[in-house]
């Protein structure tokens, strides 16, 4: 059967085997392909071999072999080369390998011009560093991209170092239609321990696969993020490899059929494709491990040696000695070269550390259990009624303690492997020389566990122990000292770090749970890709390290303990929870109500600390909590508050704020006002690993990014800010883990509220302030953080109301140490009392009258005393009194009419008599009337009456007139 192929060109000379090469055609629908000869570039020839049937499309060779295309058989790789069989490996990063590309963007579209931001990221990229490639350090989003087409399913594997959670690291795969593969649904890469390489692998489907390594920095302050490092990218699933890869410089392969190359040892070198390494002339040249060239040795300087203190000898003497930094790379026989200084004079060894003793030997031995020593005297048994105060106190550094070790680590090579990272120096321990300035000089301290004193084993306080160290850094460059903690050997997390030179100072870290801890101090002079020894004199010094309540610790002193009631010896017994040791009897006594037992002191009644205002102690006297009820007396009036309806966790999102590059972020706070009988209910988490809240609660003991507190804070990056599918939470921390009290006073335990932080309340109802404290100590907050939540009555904001922060401090704090919140709600108003309502009486209807009760306006109270029910009472109606009034009026009218008639009639008679008298007087002048002239005539009635009146009546007036007339006539 003859198959026709299109002409590939014309040739004028017969082809030789070096003028062309073989390739496979694309696979057809049946899974078949052909092997064809293809001329090399710039070659013109004719008479190419005919196409032949090729291997099946899924065929591949084993590791260490390649497909020899002429005969279509698998052959072993020659010496100096290697093959992965069906895979490719990228382990040289002197430059970006072919097929890789960088894409940098600024994902935030919230502020400013997107075009200007994109331009600001033009210089941001993944940078090759020789053995690895390094991500960006800014807040741009940079993707390292590689596309591969697989004939069958395979996988991708790479090693990485990712230690800074201020940079987001994603790895995901897209198909040729830009859709993400299901295999990278969980695309967030896990953090690694400081100085350690992790590995990540994902399965690949057949067909096109576009691989993305994407990083996005979050710059919240002045700190620069630590970049992500990636090396040894390996892709499996390539259909075949038609050639072997040459070993990169600094490596070699001395056997045929190798699947990898070995690294050349120190003082040797190799070029690309080497079968063996070549030794350097050690007198004049040197090389580091994995070098491609030998370097001329420079003259020795003071940067090539360091001093140490020798261990104590049998005579109790030590001396300063000088040692060359290993490996020694300098020459002493050159002009201006320094030689090693002579050893110093022998001096007395420092004393043993507290808890150790010198038993007439050159070394210090731990005191036996039950004994103590200050380091200068022999170990003695603790007196009766006391027990050893176990722990470690290292303040003399003649030898490295048994539970400490030191090492050196470099992320890009193994130059300092085996070196001591730190050196003892008598009264301190200091960072060593290392191999180069960017080495991590590491000091570890292992503590198997923590436990409180015997007498307080029942205590459930937040502190089980503490570690305190005194240190300083002396730097001329951008050095960094890290303090890290590893819990149960699961994950190392940075607790605190210090940059550049720092004066001698103390730092304390609180231990809140009993677990195995490894504390690490890591010092790095500079964080750059290049290897140099310019800052060898930059160092960190640690003067003392003190650990309290350490399991398997030693004792420098004894402390009082409780004795059993029937014990006469010195055997200590644990006190029940919430009990202190009575001084006189050494017996356990329960703390009084509303007090909690101090973690630091359990001896004497003063060990029971009174709870603050508005708080009460838990049943075990381990802490004080609020029951959400607060009382306040003002002007002989008691105001009672009930915040129970606000006891659920309240949340506040403040912002937005923006970084210097314009990245938008928010401050998110959770506040558990009262907690649950001392339990801290506010939870803040970092979701960068896409772990659900349920999973985090289940693993909260060892999940370092899970925070439970009364008040906690997270930084939120919205989904539209960085192009992520969901909002990101990071930098979660506790602001308050201890409740101090609730009061209307503006100061409690040295926490003074700044009254101008919030505008005054428009109503005359006192605010109630909840005070909290955090035991976490930072370099900027030596006394820990404090939080004040001000509860303000606002009838216009029902239910949960509204939380806010000061407008002048959108992060809730202006100094980073004291946080202020105001919570306005109708539920923050005092409980109602009888003084908050008044009564209104209604009209009397049908003999009944109603009395209503209404709230005073405006109403500034809730719940409490309810309004009394409507009251109904009997009454006299208006109709009855109207009838009575009409009757009295009618009677009075009749009486007046009768009296008027009576006096009128009487007046007529008097006028008649008077007229008769006048007439008689005119007819008989000066003549006395007869005896009966004034008598009552026949038929007349004697109707005169004696009227007693202060005012002269009408009859009196007539009589007076008549008498006057008579008397005038008689003269």
PDB file of N, CA, C and O in Angstrom, residues 337-381:
ATOM      1  N   UNK A 337      46.092  40.432  53.935  1.00  0.00           N
ATOM      2  CA  UNK A 337      45.204  39.413  54.492  1.00  0.00           C
ATOM      3  C   UNK A 337      45.377  39.332  56.002  1.00  0.00           C
ATOM      4  O   UNK A 337      46.492  39.513  56.531  1.00  0.00           O
ATOM      5  N   UNK A 338      44.292  39.102  56.725  1.00  0.00           N
ATOM      6  CA  UNK A 338      44.334  38.948  58.175  1.00  0.00           C
ATOM      7  C   UNK A 338      44.509  37.480  58.531  1.00  0.00           C
ATOM      8  O   UNK A 338      44.047  36.589  57.817  1.00  0.00           O
ATOM      9  N   UNK A 339      45.167  37.269  59.640  1.00  0.00           N
ATOM     10  CA  UNK A 339      45.285  35.922  60.187  1.00  0.00           C
ATOM     11  C   UNK A 339      44.353  35.783  61.371  1.00  0.00           C
ATOM     12  O   UNK A 339      43.818  36.774  61.881  1.00  0.00           O
ATOM     13  N   UNK A 340      44.154  34.569  61.803  1.00  0.00           N
ATOM     14  CA  UNK A 340      43.224  34.324  62.907  1.00  0.00           C
ATOM     15  C   UNK A 340      43.780  34.919  64.198  1.00  0.00           C
ATOM     16  O   UNK A 340      44.939  34.650  64.574  1.00  0.00           O
ATOM     17  N   UNK A 341      43.043  35.782  64.902  1.00  0.00           N
ATOM     18  CA  UNK A 341      43.561  36.377  66.136  1.00  0.00           C
ATOM     19  C   UNK A 341      43.852  35.297  67.179  1.00  0.00           C
ATOM     20  O   UNK A 341      43.237  34.221  67.173  1.00  0.00           O
ATOM     21  N   UNK A 342      44.786  35.574  68.087  1.00  0.00           N
ATOM     22  CA  UNK A 342      45.087  34.600  69.134  1.00  0.00           C
ATOM     23  C   UNK A 342      43.930  34.475  70.118  1.00  0.00           C
ATOM     24  O   UNK A 342      43.087  35.377  70.252  1.00  0.00           O
ATOM     25  N   UNK A 343      43.878  33.375  70.802  1.00  0.00           N
ATOM     26  CA  UNK A 343      42.816  33.143  71.787  1.00  0.00           C
ATOM     27  C   UNK A 343      42.970  34.092  72.962  1.00  0.00           C
ATOM     28  O   UNK A 343      44.073  34.531  73.312  1.00  0.00           O
ATOM     29  N   UNK A 344      41.845  34.417  73.592  1.00  0.00           N
ATOM     30  CA  UNK A 344      41.863  35.308  74.742  1.00  0.00           C
ATOM     31  C   UNK A 344      42.321  34.598  76.001  1.00  0.00           C
ATOM     32  O   UNK A 344      42.517  33.381  76.032  1.00  0.00           O
ATOM     33  N   UNK A 345      42.465  35.362  77.065  1.00  0.00           N
ATOM     34  CA  UNK A 345      42.898  34.783  78.332  1.00  0.00           C
ATOM     35  C   UNK A 345      41.781  33.945  78.953  1.00  0.00           C
ATOM     36  O   UNK A 345      40.608  34.167  78.694  1.00  0.00           O
ATOM     37  N   UNK A 346      42.200  32.985  79.728  1.00  0.00           N
ATOM     38  CA  UNK A 346      41.250  32.094  80.387  1.00  0.00           C
ATOM     39  C   UNK A 346      40.582  32.833  81.544  1.00  0.00           C
ATOM     40  O   UNK A 346      41.237  33.485  82.346  1.00  0.00           O
ATOM     41  N   UNK A 347      39.272  32.695  81.625  1.00  0.00           N
ATOM     42  CA  UNK A 347      38.490  33.355  82.664  1.00  0.00           C
ATOM     43  C   UNK A 347      37.611  32.337  83.355  1.00  0.00           C
ATOM     44  O   UNK A 347      37.380  31.235  82.847  1.00  0.00           O
ATOM     45  N   UNK A 348      37.121  32.746  84.539  1.00  0.00           N
ATOM     46  CA  UNK A 348      36.209  31.864  85.265  1.00  0.00           C
ATOM     47  C   UNK A 348      34.928  31.677  84.468  1.00  0.00           C
ATOM     48  O   UNK A 348      34.396  32.615  83.856  1.00  0.00           O
ATOM     49  N   UNK A 349      34.440  30.463  84.473  1.00  0.00           N
ATOM     50  CA  UNK A 349      33.187  30.171  83.789  1.00  0.00           C
ATOM     51  C   UNK A 349      32.021  30.862  84.490  1.00  0.00           C
ATOM     52  O   UNK A 349      32.043  31.054  85.718  1.00  0.00           O
ATOM     53  N   UNK A 350      31.029  31.244  83.761  1.00  0.00           N
ATOM     54  CA  UNK A 350      29.830  31.781  84.416  1.00  0.00           C
ATOM     55  C   UNK A 350      29.168  30.686  85.234  1.00  0.00           C
ATOM     56  O   UNK A 350      29.398  29.495  85.011  1.00  0.00           O
ATOM     57  N   UNK A 351      28.330  31.056  86.198  1.00  0.00           N
ATOM     58  CA  UNK A 351      27.664  30.024  87.017  1.00  0.00           C
ATOM     59  C   UNK A 351      26.670  29.233  86.177  1.00  0.00           C
ATOM     60  O   UNK A 351      26.356  29.584  85.036  1.00  0.00           O
ATOM     61  N   UNK A 352      26.197  28.161  86.760  1.00  0.00           N
ATOM     62  CA  UNK A 352      25.152  27.389  86.087  1.00  0.00           C
ATOM     63  C   UNK A 352      23.866  28.202  86.037  1.00  0.00           C
ATOM     64  O   UNK A 352      23.631  29.108  86.849  1.00  0.00           O
ATOM     65  N   UNK A 353      23.038  27.869  85.095  1.00  0.00           N
ATOM     66  CA  UNK A 353      21.728  28.509  85.031  1.00  0.00           C
ATOM     67  C   UNK A 353      20.877  28.063  86.206  1.00  0.00           C
ATOM     68  O   UNK A 353      21.077  26.963  86.757  1.00  0.00           O
ATOM     69  N   UNK A 354      19.925  28.885  86.657  1.00  0.00           N
ATOM     70  CA  UNK A 354      19.039  28.482  87.759  1.00  0.00           C
ATOM     71  C   UNK A 354      18.378  27.139  87.471  1.00  0.00           C
ATOM     72  O   UNK A 354      17.947  26.869  86.345  1.00  0.00           O
ATOM     73  N   UNK A 355      18.330  26.294  88.515  1.00  0.00           N
ATOM     74  CA  UNK A 355      17.784  24.959  88.357  1.00  0.00           C
ATOM     75  C   UNK A 355      18.831  23.924  88.021  1.00  0.00           C
ATOM     76  O   UNK A 355      18.505  22.736  87.941  1.00  0.00           O
ATOM     77  N   UNK A 356      20.082  24.332  87.807  1.00  0.00           N
ATOM     78  CA  UNK A 356      21.196  23.428  87.521  1.00  0.00           C
ATOM     79  C   UNK A 356      22.262  23.592  88.597  1.00  0.00           C
ATOM     80  O   UNK A 356      22.290  24.605  89.310  1.00  0.00           O
ATOM     81  N   UNK A 357      23.147  22.623  88.684  1.00  0.00           N
ATOM     82  CA  UNK A 357      24.241  22.722  89.646  1.00  0.00           C
ATOM     83  C   UNK A 357      25.495  22.103  89.050  1.00  0.00           C
ATOM     84  O   UNK A 357      25.439  21.274  88.135  1.00  0.00           O
ATOM     85  N   UNK A 358      26.629  22.557  89.569  1.00  0.00           N
ATOM     86  CA  UNK A 358      27.930  22.056  89.133  1.00  0.00           C
ATOM     87  C   UNK A 358      28.442  21.080  90.173  1.00  0.00           C
ATOM     88  O   UNK A 358      28.840  21.473  91.267  1.00  0.00           O
ATOM     89  N   UNK A 359      28.446  19.812  89.831  1.00  0.00           N
ATOM     90  CA  UNK A 359      28.849  18.766  90.778  1.00  0.00           C
ATOM     91  C   UNK A 359      30.335  18.480  90.618  1.00  0.00           C
ATOM     92  O   UNK A 359      30.740  17.383  90.263  1.00  0.00           O
ATOM     93  N   UNK A 360      31.133  19.509  90.916  1.00  0.00           N
ATOM     94  CA  UNK A 360      32.591  19.384  90.842  1.00  0.00           C
ATOM     95  C   UNK A 360      33.032  18.860  89.488  1.00  0.00           C
ATOM     96  O   UNK A 360      33.936  18.038  89.379  1.00  0.00           O
ATOM     97  N   UNK A 361      32.352  19.312  88.427  1.00  0.00           N
ATOM     98  CA  UNK A 361      32.714  18.899  87.081  1.00  0.00           C
ATOM     99  C   UNK A 361      32.661  20.122  86.174  1.00  0.00           C
ATOM    100  O   UNK A 361      32.375  21.239  86.604  1.00  0.00           O
ATOM    101  N   UNK A 362      32.966  19.915  84.920  1.00  0.00           N
ATOM    102  CA  UNK A 362      32.992  21.024  83.970  1.00  0.00           C
ATOM    103  C   UNK A 362      31.635  21.311  83.357  1.00  0.00           C
ATOM    104  O   UNK A 362      31.516  22.213  82.544  1.00  0.00           O
ATOM    105  N   UNK A 363      30.635  20.555  83.718  1.00  0.00           N
ATOM    106  CA  UNK A 363      29.301  20.742  83.132  1.00  0.00           C
ATOM    107  C   UNK A 363      28.273  20.953  84.233  1.00  0.00           C
ATOM    108  O   UNK A 363      28.518  20.654  85.403  1.00  0.00           O
ATOM    109  N   UNK A 364      27.129  21.488  83.833  1.00  0.00           N
ATOM    110  CA  UNK A 364      26.025  21.739  84.759  1.00  0.00           C
ATOM    111  C   UNK A 364      24.982  20.647  84.593  1.00  0.00           C
ATOM    112  O   UNK A 364      24.656  20.238  83.475  1.00  0.00           O
ATOM    113  N   UNK A 365      24.442  20.190  85.720  1.00  0.00           N
ATOM    114  CA  UNK A 365      23.484  19.090  85.746  1.00  0.00           C
ATOM    115  C   UNK A 365      22.153  19.579  86.303  1.00  0.00           C
ATOM    116  O   UNK A 365      22.132  20.358  87.263  1.00  0.00           O
ATOM    117  N   UNK A 366      21.023  19.156  85.724  1.00  0.00           N
ATOM    118  CA  UNK A 366      19.720  19.570  86.268  1.00  0.00           C
ATOM    119  C   UNK A 366      19.522  19.068  87.692  1.00  0.00           C
ATOM    120  O   UNK A 366      19.967  17.977  88.050  1.00  0.00           O
ATOM    121  N   UNK A 367      18.870  19.877  88.519  1.00  0.00           N
ATOM    122  CA  UNK A 367      18.552  19.461  89.884  1.00  0.00           C
ATOM    123  C   UNK A 367      17.559  18.303  89.844  1.00  0.00           C
ATOM    124  O   UNK A 367      16.671  18.258  88.986  1.00  0.00           O
ATOM    125  N   UNK A 368      17.673  17.355  90.774  1.00  0.00           N
ATOM    126  CA  UNK A 368      16.725  16.240  90.828  1.00  0.00           C
ATOM    127  C   UNK A 368      15.311  16.735  91.119  1.00  0.00           C
ATOM    128  O   UNK A 368      15.119  17.846  91.636  1.00  0.00           O
ATOM    129  N   UNK A 369      14.304  15.950  90.798  1.00  0.00           N
ATOM    130  CA  UNK A 369      12.920  16.350  91.102  1.00  0.00           C
ATOM    131  C   UNK A 369      12.724  16.655  92.586  1.00  0.00           C
ATOM    132  O   UNK A 369      13.265  15.962  93.446  1.00  0.00           O
ATOM    133  N   UNK A 370      11.969  17.699  92.870  1.00  0.00           N
ATOM    134  CA  UNK A 370      11.682  18.086  94.247  1.00  0.00           C
ATOM    135  C   UNK A 370      12.724  18.986  94.858  1.00  0.00           C
ATOM    136  O   UNK A 370      12.604  19.358  96.036  1.00  0.00           O
ATOM    137  N   UNK A 371      13.769  19.344  94.103  1.00  0.00           N
ATOM    138  CA  UNK A 371      14.822  20.210  94.633  1.00  0.00           C
ATOM    139  C   UNK A 371      14.939  21.456  93.768  1.00  0.00           C
ATOM    140  O   UNK A 371      14.376  21.532  92.670  1.00  0.00           O
ATOM    141  N   UNK A 372      15.732  22.411  94.270  1.00  0.00           N
ATOM    142  CA  UNK A 372      15.902  23.669  93.554  1.00  0.00           C
ATOM    143  C   UNK A 372      17.302  24.199  93.788  1.00  0.00           C
ATOM    144  O   UNK A 372      17.996  23.812  94.738  1.00  0.00           O
ATOM    145  N   UNK A 373      17.721  25.116  92.911  1.00  0.00           N
ATOM    146  CA  UNK A 373      19.011  25.767  93.042  1.00  0.00           C
ATOM    147  C   UNK A 373      18.999  27.038  92.223  1.00  0.00           C
ATOM    148  O   UNK A 373      18.342  27.113  91.176  1.00  0.00           O
ATOM    149  N   UNK A 374      19.742  28.045  92.705  1.00  0.00           N
ATOM    150  CA  UNK A 374      19.861  29.286  91.940  1.00  0.00           C
ATOM    151  C   UNK A 374      21.009  29.236  90.951  1.00  0.00           C
ATOM    152  O   UNK A 374      21.308  30.215  90.278  1.00  0.00           O
ATOM    153  N   UNK A 375      21.671  28.097  90.847  1.00  0.00           N
ATOM    154  CA  UNK A 375      22.766  27.930  89.907  1.00  0.00           C
ATOM    155  C   UNK A 375      24.134  28.100  90.522  1.00  0.00           C
ATOM    156  O   UNK A 375      25.137  27.685  89.935  1.00  0.00           O
ATOM    157  N   UNK A 376      24.195  28.716  91.698  1.00  0.00           N
ATOM    158  CA  UNK A 376      25.484  28.916  92.366  1.00  0.00           C
ATOM    159  C   UNK A 376      25.647  28.001  93.568  1.00  0.00           C
ATOM    160  O   UNK A 376      26.750  27.875  94.095  1.00  0.00           O
ATOM    161  N   UNK A 377      24.555  27.379  94.012  1.00  0.00           N
ATOM    162  CA  UNK A 377      24.607  26.508  95.190  1.00  0.00           C
ATOM    163  C   UNK A 377      24.122  25.113  94.815  1.00  0.00           C
ATOM    164  O   UNK A 377      23.538  24.906  93.750  1.00  0.00           O
ATOM    165  N   UNK A 378      24.368  24.201  95.728  1.00  0.00           N
ATOM    166  CA  UNK A 378      23.904  22.843  95.493  1.00  0.00           C
ATOM    167  C   UNK A 378      22.381  22.785  95.552  1.00  0.00           C
ATOM    168  O   UNK A 378      21.729  23.647  96.149  1.00  0.00           O
ATOM    169  N   UNK A 379      21.851  21.748  94.954  1.00  0.00           N
ATOM    170  CA  UNK A 379      20.390  21.592  94.939  1.00  0.00           C
ATOM    171  C   UNK A 379      19.908  21.217  96.338  1.00  0.00           C
ATOM    172  O   UNK A 379      20.506  20.387  97.021  1.00  0.00           O
ATOM    173  N   UNK A 380      18.806  21.839  96.743  1.00  0.00           N
ATOM    174  CA  UNK A 380      18.221  21.586  98.054  1.00  0.00           C
ATOM    175  C   UNK A 380      16.748  21.214  97.896  1.00  0.00           C
ATOM    176  O   UNK A 380      16.091  21.657  96.960  1.00  0.00           O
ATOM    177  N   UNK A 381      16.279  20.420  98.860  1.00  0.00           N
ATOM    178  CA  UNK A 381      14.866  20.027  98.823  1.00  0.00           C
ATOM    179  C   UNK A 381      13.987  21.200  99.225  1.00  0.00           C
ATOM    180  O   UNK A 381      14.367  22.033 100.061  1.00  0.00           O
TER     181      UNK A 381
END
